[in-house]
XYZ file of C-alpha atoms in Angstrom:
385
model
C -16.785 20.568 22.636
C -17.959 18.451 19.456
C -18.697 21.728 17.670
C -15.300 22.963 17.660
C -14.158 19.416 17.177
C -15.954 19.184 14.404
C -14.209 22.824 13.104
C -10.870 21.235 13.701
C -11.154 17.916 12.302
C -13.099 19.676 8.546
C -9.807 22.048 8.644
C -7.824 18.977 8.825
C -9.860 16.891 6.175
C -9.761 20.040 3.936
C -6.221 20.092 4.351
C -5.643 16.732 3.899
C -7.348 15.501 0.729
C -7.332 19.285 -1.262
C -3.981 20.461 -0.546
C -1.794 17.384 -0.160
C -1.580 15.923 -3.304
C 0.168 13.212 -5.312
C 3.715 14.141 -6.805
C 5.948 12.402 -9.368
C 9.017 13.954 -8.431
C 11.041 10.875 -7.881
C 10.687 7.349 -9.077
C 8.545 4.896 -7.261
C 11.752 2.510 -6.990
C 12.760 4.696 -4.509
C 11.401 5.008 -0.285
C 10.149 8.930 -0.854
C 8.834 8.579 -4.471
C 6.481 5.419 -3.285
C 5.547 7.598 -0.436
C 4.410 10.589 -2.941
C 2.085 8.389 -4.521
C -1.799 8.233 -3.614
C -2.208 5.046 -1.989
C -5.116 2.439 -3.020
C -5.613 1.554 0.563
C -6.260 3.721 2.925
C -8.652 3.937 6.580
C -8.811 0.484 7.359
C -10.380 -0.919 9.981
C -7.187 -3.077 10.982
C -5.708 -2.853 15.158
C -3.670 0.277 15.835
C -0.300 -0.996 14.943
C -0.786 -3.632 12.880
C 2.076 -5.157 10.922
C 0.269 -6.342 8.152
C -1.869 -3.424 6.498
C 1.939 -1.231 5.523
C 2.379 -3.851 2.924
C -0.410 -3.490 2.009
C -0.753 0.662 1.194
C 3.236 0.524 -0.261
C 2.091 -2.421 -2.715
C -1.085 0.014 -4.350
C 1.150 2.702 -4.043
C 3.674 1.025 -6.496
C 1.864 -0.437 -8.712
C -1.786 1.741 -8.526
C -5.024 0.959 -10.599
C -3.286 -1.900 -12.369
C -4.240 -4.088 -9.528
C -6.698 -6.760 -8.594
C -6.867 -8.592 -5.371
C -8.095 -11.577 -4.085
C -7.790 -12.111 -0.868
C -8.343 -14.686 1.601
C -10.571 -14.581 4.510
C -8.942 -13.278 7.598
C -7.507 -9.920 8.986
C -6.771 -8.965 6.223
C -10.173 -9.655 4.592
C -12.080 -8.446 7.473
C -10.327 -4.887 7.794
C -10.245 -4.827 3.665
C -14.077 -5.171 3.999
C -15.415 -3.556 6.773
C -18.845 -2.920 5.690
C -19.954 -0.219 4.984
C -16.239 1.224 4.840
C -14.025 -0.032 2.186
C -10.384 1.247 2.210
C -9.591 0.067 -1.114
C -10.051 1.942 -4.126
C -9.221 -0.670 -7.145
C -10.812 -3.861 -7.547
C -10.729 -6.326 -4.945
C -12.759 -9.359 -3.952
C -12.981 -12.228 -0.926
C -13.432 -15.759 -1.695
C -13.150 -18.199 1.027
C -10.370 -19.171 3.299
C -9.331 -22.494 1.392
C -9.260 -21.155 -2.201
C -7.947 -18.059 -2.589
C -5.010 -18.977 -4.597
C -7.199 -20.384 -7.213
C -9.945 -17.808 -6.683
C -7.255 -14.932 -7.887
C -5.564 -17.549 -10.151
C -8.915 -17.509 -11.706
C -9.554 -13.852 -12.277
C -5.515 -14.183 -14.345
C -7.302 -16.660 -16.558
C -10.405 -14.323 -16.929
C -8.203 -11.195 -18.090
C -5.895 -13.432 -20.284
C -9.293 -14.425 -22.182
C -10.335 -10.785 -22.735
C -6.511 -9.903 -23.782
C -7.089 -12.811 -26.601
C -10.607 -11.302 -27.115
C -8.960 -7.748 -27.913
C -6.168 -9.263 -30.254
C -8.929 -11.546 -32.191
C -10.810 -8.245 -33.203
C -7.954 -6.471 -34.322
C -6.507 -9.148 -36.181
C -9.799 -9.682 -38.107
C -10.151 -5.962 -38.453
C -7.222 -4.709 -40.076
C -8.675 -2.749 -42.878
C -10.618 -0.872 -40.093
C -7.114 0.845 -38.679
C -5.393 3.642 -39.756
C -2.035 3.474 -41.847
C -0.503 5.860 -39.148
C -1.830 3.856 -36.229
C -1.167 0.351 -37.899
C 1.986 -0.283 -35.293
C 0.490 0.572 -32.228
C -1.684 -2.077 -33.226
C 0.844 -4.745 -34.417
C 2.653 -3.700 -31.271
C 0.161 -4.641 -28.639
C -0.841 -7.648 -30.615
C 2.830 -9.261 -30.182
C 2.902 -8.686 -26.072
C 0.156 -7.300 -24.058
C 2.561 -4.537 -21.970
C 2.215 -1.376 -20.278
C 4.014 0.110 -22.589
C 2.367 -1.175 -25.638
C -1.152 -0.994 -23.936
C -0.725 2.752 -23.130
C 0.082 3.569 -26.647
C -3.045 2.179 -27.879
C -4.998 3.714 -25.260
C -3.556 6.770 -27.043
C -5.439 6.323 -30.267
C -8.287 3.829 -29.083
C -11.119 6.857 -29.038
C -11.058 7.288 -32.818
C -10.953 3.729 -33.528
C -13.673 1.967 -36.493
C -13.784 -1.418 -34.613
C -16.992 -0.580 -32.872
C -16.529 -3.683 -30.586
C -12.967 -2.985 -29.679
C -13.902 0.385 -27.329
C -16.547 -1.876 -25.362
C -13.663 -3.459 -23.956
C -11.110 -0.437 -23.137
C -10.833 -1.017 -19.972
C -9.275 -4.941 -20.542
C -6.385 -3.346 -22.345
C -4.013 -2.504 -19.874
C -2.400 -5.566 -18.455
C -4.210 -6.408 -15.044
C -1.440 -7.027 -12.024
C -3.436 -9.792 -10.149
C -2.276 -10.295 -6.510
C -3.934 -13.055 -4.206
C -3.208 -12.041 -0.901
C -3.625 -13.525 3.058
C -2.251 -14.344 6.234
C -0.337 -17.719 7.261
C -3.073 -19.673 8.329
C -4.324 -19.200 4.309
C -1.282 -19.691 2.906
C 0.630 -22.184 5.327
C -2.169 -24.462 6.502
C -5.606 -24.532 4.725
C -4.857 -22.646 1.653
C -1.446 -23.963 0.436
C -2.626 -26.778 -1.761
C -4.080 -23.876 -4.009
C -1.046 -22.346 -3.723
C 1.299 -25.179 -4.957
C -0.858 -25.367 -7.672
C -0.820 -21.707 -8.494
C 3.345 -22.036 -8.358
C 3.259 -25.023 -10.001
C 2.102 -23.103 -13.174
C 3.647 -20.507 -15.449
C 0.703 -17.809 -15.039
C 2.116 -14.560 -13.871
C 0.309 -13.766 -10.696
C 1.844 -12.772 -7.603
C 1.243 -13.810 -4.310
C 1.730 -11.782 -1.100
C 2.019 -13.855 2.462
C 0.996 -11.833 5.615
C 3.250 -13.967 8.377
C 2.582 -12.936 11.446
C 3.362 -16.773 12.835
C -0.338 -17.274 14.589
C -3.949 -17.244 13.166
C -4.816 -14.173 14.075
C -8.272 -13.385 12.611
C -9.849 -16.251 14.853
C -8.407 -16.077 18.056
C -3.949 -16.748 18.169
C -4.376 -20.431 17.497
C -1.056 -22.019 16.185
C -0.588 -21.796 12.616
C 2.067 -24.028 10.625
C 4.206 -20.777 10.222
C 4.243 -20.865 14.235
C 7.868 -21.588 16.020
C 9.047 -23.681 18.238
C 8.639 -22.798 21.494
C 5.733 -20.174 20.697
C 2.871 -20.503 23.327
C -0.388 -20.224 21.124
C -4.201 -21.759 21.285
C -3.561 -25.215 21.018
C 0.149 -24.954 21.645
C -0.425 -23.950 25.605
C 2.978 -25.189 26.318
C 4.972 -24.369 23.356
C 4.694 -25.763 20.110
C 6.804 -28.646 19.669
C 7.636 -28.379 16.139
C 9.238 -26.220 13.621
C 8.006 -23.386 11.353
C 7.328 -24.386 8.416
C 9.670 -23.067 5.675
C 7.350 -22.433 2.589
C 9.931 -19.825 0.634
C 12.057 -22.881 0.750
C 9.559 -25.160 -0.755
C 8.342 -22.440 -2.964
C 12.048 -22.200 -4.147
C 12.111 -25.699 -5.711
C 10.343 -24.534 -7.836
C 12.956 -22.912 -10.579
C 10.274 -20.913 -12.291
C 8.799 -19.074 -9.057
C 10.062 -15.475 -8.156
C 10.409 -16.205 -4.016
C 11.151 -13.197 -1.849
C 10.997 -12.508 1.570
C 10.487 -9.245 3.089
C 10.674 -7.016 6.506
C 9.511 -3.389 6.051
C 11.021 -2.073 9.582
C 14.165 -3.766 8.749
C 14.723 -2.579 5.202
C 12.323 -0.918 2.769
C 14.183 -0.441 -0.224
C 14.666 -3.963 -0.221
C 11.090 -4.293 0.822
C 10.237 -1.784 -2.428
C 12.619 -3.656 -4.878
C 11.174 -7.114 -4.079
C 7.900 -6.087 -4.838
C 8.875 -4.647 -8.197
C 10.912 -7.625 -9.439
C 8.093 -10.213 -8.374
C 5.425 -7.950 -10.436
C 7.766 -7.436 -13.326
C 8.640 -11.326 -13.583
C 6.624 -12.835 -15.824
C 5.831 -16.097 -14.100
C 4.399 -16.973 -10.262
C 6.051 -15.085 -7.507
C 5.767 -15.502 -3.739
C 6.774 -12.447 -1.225
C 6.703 -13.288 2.184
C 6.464 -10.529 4.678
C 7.112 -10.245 8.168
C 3.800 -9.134 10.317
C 3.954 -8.247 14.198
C 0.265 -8.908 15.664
C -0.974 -7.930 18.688
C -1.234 -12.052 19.081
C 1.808 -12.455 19.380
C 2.196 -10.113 22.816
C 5.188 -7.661 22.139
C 6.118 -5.957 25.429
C 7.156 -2.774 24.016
C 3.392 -2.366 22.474
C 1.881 -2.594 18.926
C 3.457 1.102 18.679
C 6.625 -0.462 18.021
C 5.635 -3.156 15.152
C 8.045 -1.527 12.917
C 11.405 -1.668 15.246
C 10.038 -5.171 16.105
C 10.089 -5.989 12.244
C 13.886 -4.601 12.357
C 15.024 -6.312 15.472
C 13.601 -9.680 14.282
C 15.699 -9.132 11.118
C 18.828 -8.120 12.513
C 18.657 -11.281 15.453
C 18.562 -13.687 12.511
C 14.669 -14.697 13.502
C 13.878 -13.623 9.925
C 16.165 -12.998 7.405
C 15.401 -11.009 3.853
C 16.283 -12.149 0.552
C 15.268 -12.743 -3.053
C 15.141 -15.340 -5.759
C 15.247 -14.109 -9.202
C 14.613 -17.026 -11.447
C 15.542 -14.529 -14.320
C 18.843 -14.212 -13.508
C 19.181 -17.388 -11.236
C 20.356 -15.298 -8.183
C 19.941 -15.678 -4.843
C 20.159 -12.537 -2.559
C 20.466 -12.333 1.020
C 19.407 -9.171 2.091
C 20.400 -9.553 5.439
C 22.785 -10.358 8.314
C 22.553 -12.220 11.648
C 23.463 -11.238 15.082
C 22.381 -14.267 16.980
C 23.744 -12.662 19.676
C 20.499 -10.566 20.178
C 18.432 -13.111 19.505
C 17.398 -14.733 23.441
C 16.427 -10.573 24.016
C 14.402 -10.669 21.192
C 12.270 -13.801 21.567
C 11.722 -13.077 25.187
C 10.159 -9.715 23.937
C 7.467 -10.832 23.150
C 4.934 -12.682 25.793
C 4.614 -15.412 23.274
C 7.732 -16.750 24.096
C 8.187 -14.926 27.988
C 5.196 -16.665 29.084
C 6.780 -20.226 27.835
C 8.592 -21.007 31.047
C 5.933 -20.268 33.610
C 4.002 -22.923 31.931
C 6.662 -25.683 30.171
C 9.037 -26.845 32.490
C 10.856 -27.700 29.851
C 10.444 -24.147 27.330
C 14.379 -23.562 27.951
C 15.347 -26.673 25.955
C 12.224 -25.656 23.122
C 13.344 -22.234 22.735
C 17.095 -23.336 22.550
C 15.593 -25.342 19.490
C 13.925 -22.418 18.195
C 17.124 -20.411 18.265
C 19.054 -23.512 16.321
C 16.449 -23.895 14.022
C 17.037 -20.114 13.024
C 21.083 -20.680 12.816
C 20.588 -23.381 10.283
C 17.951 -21.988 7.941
C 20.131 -18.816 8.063
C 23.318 -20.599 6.983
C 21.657 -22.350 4.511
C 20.134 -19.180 2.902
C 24.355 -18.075 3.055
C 25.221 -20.981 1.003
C 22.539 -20.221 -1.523
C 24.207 -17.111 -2.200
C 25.367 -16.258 -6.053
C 23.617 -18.251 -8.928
C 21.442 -21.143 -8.264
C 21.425 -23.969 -10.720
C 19.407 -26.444 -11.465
C-alpha cells in the first residue's frame, strides 16, 4: 500500500533528521566521535556497496564546512553530481578528467589570494581596530589558522574596516581536497598530480583505487595487477601495478599515506588528520572494492573485502610523515591467505579459463606483493634523505 508506505517512511524521515542529531561528546580523532558528526555527504547516487563513497562521508565528517573539492570526472563525479540530487553540502566542483589536480590546485591559489587580500586591509587599517581587539588582529595576520581565524570571527561584526566584512567568509582557512579514482590519478591525470606534489602548496589529495576504470566500463587502469582480467586485459594484464605512493614518496616534502577502512579505521581516521594538518602536499591512497572487480561474496561485503585484502598482504597501510621523517607500517602480511583472496574475486577466478598461462601471471602478482611489502618493512623508523 503506497499510502501507508508513505506513513512509514515520513515517521522514519521525521525521526531521522529531527531527533538524531549531531553530538560532540568525543573527539573526532576517535571511530565513534567521527561517527557523531553530521556528515557533508550523504544520499548518493553511488552502487549499493560501493567502496569508494565511505571515504568519502568520514573525510566531511572530520574536517566539515572547511572543505572544498575538486574532483575528477568519474564515479565519483557522477554519483557526487547526480542532477538534480546533490549529496554534498559544502562546496564542490567537477573539472575534467585530465586536470583535476591543477583544477583544485587552482582554487588553493584562489583562497591564498583572498587570505593576502584580508591581511592587506588590516595592515593598512590599523587605526580602524580596537586597542582590545588589536591581537586578534596581529594574530591572524602572522598565520592564517583555525585557531587564529576563529578568534577574529569573534569580533569581525563590530569591525570599522567596511571592506574587511565583505570578505568574512575567506577568513577561515579553506581545506582544499582534489579527489578521483585511479584512472584520474594513475593514468590520465597524474602529470597534474606530479606537479601538484612537486610544489609546497598545502592541498591534499585523496586516490579512490579500486584497480580498474570503473566509471566507463572495467577497462584496465595503470593501478590494475598482474594477472587481473579487465577490458583490454582479456587475458590478464601482463604488467605490474603501478606503485604511485612510492613515487609520491620521493618526494621528501609530500605527506603519502595509504589507507583501508575495513581493515583499520583509526588508522584510516589518523591518516586523514595528519595529511590535512601537514602543511605541504599530501597523497592518501585508499583501498576501493567495485562491483568491477567481481567479488564472489557480493558488494555487501566491500568492507571485509577491504580487511582481507589488508591482512593477505595485497594492500598494506602505512604513513609518511615528512614532519617527523617516519615511516609507519600500519599493517602485517599473511601471504598465506593470499591465493584465497585473489581467487575471490572473478577478476582473477576467471583468469585461467581464458590464459593458459594465468597460473604463472598470478604467481607474479603474488611476488610482486611480497616485495613491495618487504620493502615498505625496511622503510620502517626515520627516513632520510
Amino acid at each position: 500500500n503506497i499510502e501507508e508506505l508513505k506513513k512509514t517512511r515520513g515517521k522514519d524521515y521525521e525521526y531521522l533528521f529531527t531527533k538524531v542529531t549531531e553530538k560532540r561528546v568525543m573527539p573526532t580523532t576517535t571511530v565513534k566521535g567521527s561517527q557523531f558528526r553530521t556528515p557533508k555527504f550523504e544520499f548518493s547516487g553511488a552502487c549499493a556497496g560501493c567502496g569508494e563513497t565511505p571515504y568519502l562521508k568520514l573525510l566531511t565528517q572530520l574536517f566539515g564546512d572547511r572543505m572544498i573539492v575538486a574532483n575528477a570526472t568519474g564515479c565519483s563525479s557522477i554519483y557526487g553530481a547526480s542532477t538534480p540530487s546533490m549529496p554534498y553540502s559544502i562546496p564542490w566542483a567537477n573539472s575534467l578528467f585530465e586536470d583535476n589536480a591543477e583544477f583544485g590546485f587552482g582554487m588553493k591559489v584562489a583562497d591564498e589570494a583572498m587570505k593576502n587580500q584580508i591581511v592587506t586591509l588590516i595592515k593598512n587599517n590599523t587605526n580602524l581596530i580596537k586597542r582590545s581587539e588589536k591581537e586578534i588582529y596581529d594574530n591572524y595576520c602572522k598565520e592564517q589558522n583555525e585557531e587564529n581565524a576563529r578568534a577574529l570571527l569573534e569580533v569581525i561584526d563590530d569591525t570599522k574596516i567596511d571592506r574587511l566584512l565583505k570578505l568574512k567568509e575567506f577568513i577561515l582557512p579553506k581545506s582544499v581536497w582534489m579527489i578521483g579514482g585511479d584512472g584520474w590519478a594513475y593514468d590520465i591525470g597524474y602529470n597534474g598530480i606530479d606537479h601538484v606534489l612537486a610544489n609546497k602548496k598545502n592541498v591534499n589529495i585523496l586516490v579512490l583505487d579500486t584497480e580498474v576504470y570503473s566509471n566507463t566500463g572495467g577497462q584496465a587502469s595503470k593501478s590494475t595487477r598482474t594477472g587481473a582480467v579487465a577490458k583490454f586485459a582479456a587475458g590478464g594484464k601482463e604488467t605490474a601495478k603501478k606503485n604511485l605512493a612510492k613515487m609520491a614518496m620521493s618526494y621528501p616534502h609530500v605527506y603519502v599515506g595509504t589507507i583501508s577502512l575495513g581493515a583499520n579505521p583509526m588508522q584510516a581516521i589518523r591518516v586523514m588528520k595528519e595529511a590535512e594538518a601537514y602543511d605541504g602536499p599530501s597523497i592518501i591512497i585508499a583501498y576501493a572494492p567495485c562491483i568491477a572487480q567481481g567479488i564472489l561474496k557480493g558488494m555487501k561485503n566491500s568492507i571485509n573485502e577491504e580487511k582481507d585484502a589488508t591482512q593477505s598482504g595485497y594492500f598494506p597501510i602505512f604513513s609518511y610523515n615528512p614532519t617527523s621523517r617516519e615511516f609507519k607500517l600500519d599493517s602485517k602480511a599473511d601471504f598465506s591467505k593470499y591465493e584465497e583472496f585473489i581467487l575471490g574475486e572473478d577478476r582473477y577466478k576467471s583468469l585461467k579459463k581464458l590464459n593458459k598461462e594465468g597460473d604463472q601471471l598470478l604467481e607474479q602478482n603474488k611476488v610482486q606483493a611480497e616485495e613491495t611489502y618487504h620493502y615498505y618493512e625496511a622503510l620502517v623508523g626515520d627516513v632520510k634523505e
